[in-house]
Coordinates of C-alpha atoms and ligand atoms in Angstrom, one line a residue:
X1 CA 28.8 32.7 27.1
X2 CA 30.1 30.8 24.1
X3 CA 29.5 27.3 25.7
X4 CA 25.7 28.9 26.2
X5 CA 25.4 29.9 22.5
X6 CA 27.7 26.7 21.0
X7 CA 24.7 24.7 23.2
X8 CA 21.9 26.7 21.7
X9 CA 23.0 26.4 17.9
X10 CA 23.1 22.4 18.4
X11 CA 19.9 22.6 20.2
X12 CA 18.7 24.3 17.6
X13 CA 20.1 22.4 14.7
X14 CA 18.8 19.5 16.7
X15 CA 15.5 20.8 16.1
X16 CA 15.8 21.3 12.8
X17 CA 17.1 17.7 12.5
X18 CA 14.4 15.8 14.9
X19 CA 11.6 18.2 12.9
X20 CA 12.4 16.9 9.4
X21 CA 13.0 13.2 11.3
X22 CA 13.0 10.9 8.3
X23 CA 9.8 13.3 6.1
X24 CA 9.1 16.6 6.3
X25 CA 5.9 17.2 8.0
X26 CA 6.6 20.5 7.5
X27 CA 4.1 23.2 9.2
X28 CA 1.8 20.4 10.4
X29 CA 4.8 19.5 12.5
X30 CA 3.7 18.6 16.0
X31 CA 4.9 16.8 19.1
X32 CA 2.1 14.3 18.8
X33 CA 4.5 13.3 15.8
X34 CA 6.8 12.6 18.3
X35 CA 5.0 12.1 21.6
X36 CA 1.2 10.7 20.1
X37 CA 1.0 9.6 24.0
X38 CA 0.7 12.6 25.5
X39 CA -3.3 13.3 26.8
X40 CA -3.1 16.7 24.5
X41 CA -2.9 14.5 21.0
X42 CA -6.4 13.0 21.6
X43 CA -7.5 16.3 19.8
X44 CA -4.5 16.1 16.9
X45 CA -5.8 15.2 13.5
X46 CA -3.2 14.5 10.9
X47 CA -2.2 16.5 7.9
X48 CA -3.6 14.7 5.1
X49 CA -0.9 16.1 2.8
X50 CA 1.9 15.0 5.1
X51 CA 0.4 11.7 5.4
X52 CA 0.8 11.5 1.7
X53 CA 4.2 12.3 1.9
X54 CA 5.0 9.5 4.4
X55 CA 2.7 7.3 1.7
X56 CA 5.1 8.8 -1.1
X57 CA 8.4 7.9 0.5
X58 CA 7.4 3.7 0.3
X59 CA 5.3 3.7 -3.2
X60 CA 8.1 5.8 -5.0
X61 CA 10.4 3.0 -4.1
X62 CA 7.6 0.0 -4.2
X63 CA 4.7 0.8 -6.0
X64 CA 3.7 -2.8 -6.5
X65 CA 2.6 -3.1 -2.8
X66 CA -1.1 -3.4 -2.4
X67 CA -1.4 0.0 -0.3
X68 CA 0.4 1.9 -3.2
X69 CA -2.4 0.5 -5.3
X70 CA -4.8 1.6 -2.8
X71 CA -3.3 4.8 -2.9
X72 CA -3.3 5.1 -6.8
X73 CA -7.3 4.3 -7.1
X74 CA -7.8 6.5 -3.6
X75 CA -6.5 9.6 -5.3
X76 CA -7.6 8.6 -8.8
X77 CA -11.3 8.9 -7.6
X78 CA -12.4 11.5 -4.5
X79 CA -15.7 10.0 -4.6
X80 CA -14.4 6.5 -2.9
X81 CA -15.1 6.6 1.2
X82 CA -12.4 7.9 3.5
X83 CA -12.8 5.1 5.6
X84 CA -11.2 3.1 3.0
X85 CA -9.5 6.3 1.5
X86 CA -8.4 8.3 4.2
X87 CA -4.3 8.6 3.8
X88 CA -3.9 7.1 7.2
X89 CA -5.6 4.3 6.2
X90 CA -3.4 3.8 3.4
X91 CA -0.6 4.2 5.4
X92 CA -2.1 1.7 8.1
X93 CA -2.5 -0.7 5.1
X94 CA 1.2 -0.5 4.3
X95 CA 3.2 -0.5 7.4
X96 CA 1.3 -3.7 9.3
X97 CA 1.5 -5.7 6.0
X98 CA 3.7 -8.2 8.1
X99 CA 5.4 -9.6 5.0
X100 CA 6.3 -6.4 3.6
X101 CA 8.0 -5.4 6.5
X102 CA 11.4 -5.7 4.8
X103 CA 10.8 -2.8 2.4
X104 CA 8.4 -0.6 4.7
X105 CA 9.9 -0.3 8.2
X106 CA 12.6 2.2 7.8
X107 CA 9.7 4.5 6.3
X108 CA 7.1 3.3 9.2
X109 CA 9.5 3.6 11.8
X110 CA 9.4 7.5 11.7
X111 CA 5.4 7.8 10.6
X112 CA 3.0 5.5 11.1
X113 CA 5.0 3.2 13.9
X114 CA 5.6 6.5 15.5
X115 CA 2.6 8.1 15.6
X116 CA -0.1 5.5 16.0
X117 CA 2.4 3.4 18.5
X118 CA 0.0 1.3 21.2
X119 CA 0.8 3.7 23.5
X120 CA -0.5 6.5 20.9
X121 CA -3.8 8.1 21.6
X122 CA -4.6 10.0 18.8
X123 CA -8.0 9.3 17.5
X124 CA -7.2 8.6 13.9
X125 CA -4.7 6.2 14.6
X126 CA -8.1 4.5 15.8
X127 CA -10.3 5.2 13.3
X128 CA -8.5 4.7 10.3
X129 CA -7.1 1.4 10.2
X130 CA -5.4 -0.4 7.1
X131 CA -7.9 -1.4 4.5
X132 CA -9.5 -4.6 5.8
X133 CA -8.7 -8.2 3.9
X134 CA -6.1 -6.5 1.8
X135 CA -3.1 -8.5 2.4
X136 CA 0.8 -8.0 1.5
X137 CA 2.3 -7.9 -1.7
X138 CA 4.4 -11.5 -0.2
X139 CA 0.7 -13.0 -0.3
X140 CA -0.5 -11.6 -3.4
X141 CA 2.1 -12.0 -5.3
X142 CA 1.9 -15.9 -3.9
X143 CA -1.7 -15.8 -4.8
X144 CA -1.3 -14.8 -8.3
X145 CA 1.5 -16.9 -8.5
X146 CA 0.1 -20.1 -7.2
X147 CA -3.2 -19.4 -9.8
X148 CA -1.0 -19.1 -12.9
X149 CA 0.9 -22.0 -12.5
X150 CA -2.7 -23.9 -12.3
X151 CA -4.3 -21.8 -15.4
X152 CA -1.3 -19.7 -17.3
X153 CA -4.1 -19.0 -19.9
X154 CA -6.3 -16.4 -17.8
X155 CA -6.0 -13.6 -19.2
X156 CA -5.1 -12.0 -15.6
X157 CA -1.8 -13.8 -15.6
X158 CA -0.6 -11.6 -18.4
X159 CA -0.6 -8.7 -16.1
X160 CA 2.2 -9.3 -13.7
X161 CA 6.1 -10.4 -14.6
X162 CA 7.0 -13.6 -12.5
X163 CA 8.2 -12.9 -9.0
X164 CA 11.9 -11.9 -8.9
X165 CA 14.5 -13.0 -6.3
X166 CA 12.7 -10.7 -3.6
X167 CA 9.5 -12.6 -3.8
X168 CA 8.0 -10.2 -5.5
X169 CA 6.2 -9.2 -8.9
X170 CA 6.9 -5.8 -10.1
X171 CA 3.6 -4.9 -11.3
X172 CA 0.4 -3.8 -10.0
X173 CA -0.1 -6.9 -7.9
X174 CA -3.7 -6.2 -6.9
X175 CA -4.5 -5.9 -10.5
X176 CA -3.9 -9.1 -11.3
X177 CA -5.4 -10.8 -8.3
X178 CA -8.1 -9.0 -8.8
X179 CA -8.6 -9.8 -12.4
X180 CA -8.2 -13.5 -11.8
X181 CA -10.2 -13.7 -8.7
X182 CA -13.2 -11.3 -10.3
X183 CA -12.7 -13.9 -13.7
X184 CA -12.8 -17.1 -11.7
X185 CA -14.2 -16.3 -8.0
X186 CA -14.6 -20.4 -7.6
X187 CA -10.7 -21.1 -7.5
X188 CA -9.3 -22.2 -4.6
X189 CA -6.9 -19.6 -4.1
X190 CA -9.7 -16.7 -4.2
X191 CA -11.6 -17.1 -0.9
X192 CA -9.7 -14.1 0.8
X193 CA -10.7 -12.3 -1.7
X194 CA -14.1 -12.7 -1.9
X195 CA -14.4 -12.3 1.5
X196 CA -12.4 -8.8 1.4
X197 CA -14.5 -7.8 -2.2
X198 CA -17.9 -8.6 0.2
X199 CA -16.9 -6.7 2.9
X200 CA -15.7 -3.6 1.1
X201 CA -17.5 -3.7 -1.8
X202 CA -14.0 -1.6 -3.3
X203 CA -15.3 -0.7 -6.4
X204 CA -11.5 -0.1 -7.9
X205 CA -10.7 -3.7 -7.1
X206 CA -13.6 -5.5 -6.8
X207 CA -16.1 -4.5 -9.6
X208 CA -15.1 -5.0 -12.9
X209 CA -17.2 -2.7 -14.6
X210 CA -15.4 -0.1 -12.5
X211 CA -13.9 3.7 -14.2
X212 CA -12.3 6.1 -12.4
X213 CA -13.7 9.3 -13.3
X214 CA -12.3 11.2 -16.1
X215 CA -9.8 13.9 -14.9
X216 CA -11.6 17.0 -15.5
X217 CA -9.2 19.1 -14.2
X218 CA -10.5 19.1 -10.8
X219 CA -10.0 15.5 -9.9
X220 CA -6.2 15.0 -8.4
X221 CA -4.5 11.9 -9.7
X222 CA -4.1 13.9 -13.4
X223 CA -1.5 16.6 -12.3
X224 CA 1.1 15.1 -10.2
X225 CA -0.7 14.4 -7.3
X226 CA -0.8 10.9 -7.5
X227 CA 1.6 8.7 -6.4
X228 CA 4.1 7.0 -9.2
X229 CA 1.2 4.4 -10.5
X230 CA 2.1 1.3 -10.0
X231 CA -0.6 0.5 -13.4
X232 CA 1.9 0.3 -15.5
X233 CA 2.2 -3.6 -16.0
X234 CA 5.4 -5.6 -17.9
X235 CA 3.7 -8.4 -19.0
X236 CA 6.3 -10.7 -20.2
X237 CA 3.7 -13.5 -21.0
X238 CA 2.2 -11.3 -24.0
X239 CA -1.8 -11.9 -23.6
X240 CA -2.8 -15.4 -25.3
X241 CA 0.3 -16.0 -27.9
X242 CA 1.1 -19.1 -25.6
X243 CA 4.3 -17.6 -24.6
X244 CA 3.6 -18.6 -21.1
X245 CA 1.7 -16.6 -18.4
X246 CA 4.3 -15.4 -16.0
X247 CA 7.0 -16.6 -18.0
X248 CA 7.2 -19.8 -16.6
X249 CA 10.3 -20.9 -17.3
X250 CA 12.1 -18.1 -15.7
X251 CA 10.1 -18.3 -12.1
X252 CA 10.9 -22.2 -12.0
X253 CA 13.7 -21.0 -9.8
X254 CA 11.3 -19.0 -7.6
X255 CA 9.1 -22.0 -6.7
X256 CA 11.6 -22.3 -3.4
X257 CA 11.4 -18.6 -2.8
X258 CA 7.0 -18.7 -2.7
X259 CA 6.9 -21.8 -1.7
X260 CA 6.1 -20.6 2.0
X261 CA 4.3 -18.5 0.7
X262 CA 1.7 -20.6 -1.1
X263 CA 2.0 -22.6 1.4
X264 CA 0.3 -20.2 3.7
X265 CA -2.5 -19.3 1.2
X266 CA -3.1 -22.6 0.5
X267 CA -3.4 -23.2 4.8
X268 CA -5.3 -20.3 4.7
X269 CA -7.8 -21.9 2.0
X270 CA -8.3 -24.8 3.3
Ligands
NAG301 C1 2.3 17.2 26.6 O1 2.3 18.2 25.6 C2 2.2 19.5 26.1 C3 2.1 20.5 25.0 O2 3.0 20.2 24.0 C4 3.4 19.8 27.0 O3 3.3 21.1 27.6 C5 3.5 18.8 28.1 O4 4.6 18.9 28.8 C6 3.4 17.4 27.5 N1 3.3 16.4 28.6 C7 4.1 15.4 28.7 C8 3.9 14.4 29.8 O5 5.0 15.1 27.9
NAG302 C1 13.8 -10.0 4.6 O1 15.1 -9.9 4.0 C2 16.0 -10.9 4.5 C3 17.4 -10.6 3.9 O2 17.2 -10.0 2.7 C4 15.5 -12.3 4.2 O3 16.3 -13.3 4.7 C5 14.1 -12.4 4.8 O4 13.6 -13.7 4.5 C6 13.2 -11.3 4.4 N1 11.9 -11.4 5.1 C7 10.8 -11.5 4.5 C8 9.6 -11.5 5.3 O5 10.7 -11.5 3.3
NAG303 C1 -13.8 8.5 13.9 O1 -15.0 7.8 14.3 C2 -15.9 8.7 14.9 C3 -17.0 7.9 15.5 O2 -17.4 6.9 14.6 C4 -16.4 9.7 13.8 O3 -17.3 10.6 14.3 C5 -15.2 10.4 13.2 O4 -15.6 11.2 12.1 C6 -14.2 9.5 12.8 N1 -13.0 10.2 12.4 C7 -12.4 9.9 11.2 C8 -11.2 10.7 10.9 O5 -12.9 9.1 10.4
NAG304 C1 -2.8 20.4 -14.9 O1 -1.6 20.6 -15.6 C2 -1.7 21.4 -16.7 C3 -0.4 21.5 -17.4 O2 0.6 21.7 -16.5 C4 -2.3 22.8 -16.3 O3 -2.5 23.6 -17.5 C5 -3.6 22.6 -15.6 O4 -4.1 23.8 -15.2 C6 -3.4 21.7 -14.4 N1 -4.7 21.4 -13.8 C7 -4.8 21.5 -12.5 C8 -6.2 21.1 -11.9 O5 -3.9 21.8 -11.7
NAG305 C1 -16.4 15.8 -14.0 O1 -17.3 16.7 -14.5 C2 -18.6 16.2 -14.5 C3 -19.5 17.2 -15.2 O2 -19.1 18.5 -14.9 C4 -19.0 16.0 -13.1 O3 -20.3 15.6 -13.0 C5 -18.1 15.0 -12.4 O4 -18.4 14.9 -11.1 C6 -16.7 15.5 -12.6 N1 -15.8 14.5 -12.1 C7 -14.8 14.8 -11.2 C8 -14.0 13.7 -10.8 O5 -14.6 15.9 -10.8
NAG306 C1 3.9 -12.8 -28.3 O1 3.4 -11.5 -28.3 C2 4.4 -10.5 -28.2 C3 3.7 -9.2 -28.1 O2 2.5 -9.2 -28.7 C4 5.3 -10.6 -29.4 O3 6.3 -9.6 -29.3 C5 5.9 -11.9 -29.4 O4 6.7 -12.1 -30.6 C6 4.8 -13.0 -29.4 N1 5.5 -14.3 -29.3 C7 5.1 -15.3 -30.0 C8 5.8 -16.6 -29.8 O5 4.2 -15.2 -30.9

């Protein structure tokens, strides 16, 4: 009898544990959270709020990774399409950036590696993919990097801090690239994204004349929906005093660091 009901409260607190696995999906909880193979999750459709969770738990500790900033102008603006919007597609974006794999796989491993697995046959997991041509915060930091040593005087370089020891700027990345690469779409570095700006026509990144609406009290992104915004730049250049875009000097030591890095965008230029 005791061994029965010693087995039950573990099972139980087991439960508990497996249900709340890493983020609390909370109601929404479902085995195809846990078993996305099974034939009966072909009909599952995520919880959009839960998916914003698992979005949460990476851009409150990196919002300068291009799928935070996704996520940012996504809930900024209800308007934009959910096939570049949807949650899931945010999340997509985030966990298969492979060179942000370092600070996204513990959160990945227990959403989005989890549920939309290769084995996982949940339509969504389809459907929504990561937001096409968007690459890692690795490559865009490389990118906005590899521009501002070329031309420290565009204005767009005044956006972003130089990288740190991680390899990365803390800033909102896509901001910059896209600032530089809307500015000057003929340099060398900008091909990718051109290509991505023609094939999504992303408005919040790839028209400059672009607002997000006004928060009239009905729009989320005014009342603590939003994720932390990554918009909130440290420019350490100071726009056009000729204190050096990116602070120059500093991210000398960083030239090993990106070096791979601009490497590859340079590879991928050519
Ligand atoms: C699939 O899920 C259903 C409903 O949760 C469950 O009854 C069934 O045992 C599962 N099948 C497999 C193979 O896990
Ligand atoms: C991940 O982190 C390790 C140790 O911090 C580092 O050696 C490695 O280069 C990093 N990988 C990437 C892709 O940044
Ligand atoms: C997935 O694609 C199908 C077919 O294109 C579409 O009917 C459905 O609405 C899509 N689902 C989502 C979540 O986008
Ligand atoms: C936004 O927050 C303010 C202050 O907390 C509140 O008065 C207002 O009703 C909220 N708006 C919405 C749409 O929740
Ligand atoms: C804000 O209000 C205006 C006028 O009522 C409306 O046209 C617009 O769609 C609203 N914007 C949002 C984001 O709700
Ligand atoms: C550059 O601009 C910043 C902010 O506007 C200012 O604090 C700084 O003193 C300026 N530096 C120079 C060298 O003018």
């Amino acid at each position: 009898m005791r061994s029965t009901t010693v087995l039950l409260a573990i099972a139980s607190l087991a439960a508990t544990v497996l249900a709340h696995g890493g983020e609390d999906h909370g109601a929404a909880s479902s085995p195809c959270l846990t078993n996305p193979a099974n034939a009966t999750c072909s009909t599952y459709t995520f919880d959009t709020a839960a998916l914003n969770k698992d979005v949460d738990a990476i851009c409150s500790v990196s919002s300068f990774l291009p799928g935070c900033s996704l996520s940012t102008s996504c809930r900024a603006d209800p308007s934009l399409p959910q096939s570049q919007c949807h949650p899931l597609t945010v999340l997509a974006t985030l966990c298969t950036a492979p060179e942000d794999k370092n600070l996204t796989a513990t959160s990945c491993a227990t959403s989005y590696n989890a549920y939309c697995g290769a084995t996982s046959v949940i339509p969504q997991c389809k459907n929504q993919t990561a937001f096409p041509g968007l690459p890692s915060g690795k490559i865009v930091t490389g990118t906005v990097y590899s521009i501002c040593l070329d031309m420290p005087g565009m204005k767009g370089c005044s956006i972003c801090p130089a990288p740190d020891a991680t390899g990365y700027s803390k800033c909102d990345e896509v901001k910059a690239w896209s600032d530089l690469c809307l500015d000057m779409p003929d340099m060398s570095q900008c091909p990718p994204f051109n290509a991505m700006c023609k094939n999504t026509a992303f408005g919040p990144f790839c028209d400059a004349s672009y607002k997000a609406p006004v928060n009239n009290g009905t729009a989320p992104g005014g009342n603590g929906t939003a994720s932390p915004s990554p918009s909130t730049p440290t420019p350490t250049g100071g726009s056009g005093n000729g204190s050096g875009a990116m602070a120059l000097t500093s991210s000398l030591s960083m030239t090993a660091v990106l070096t791979v890095v601009v490497a590859g965008i340079s590879s991928m230029v050519l």
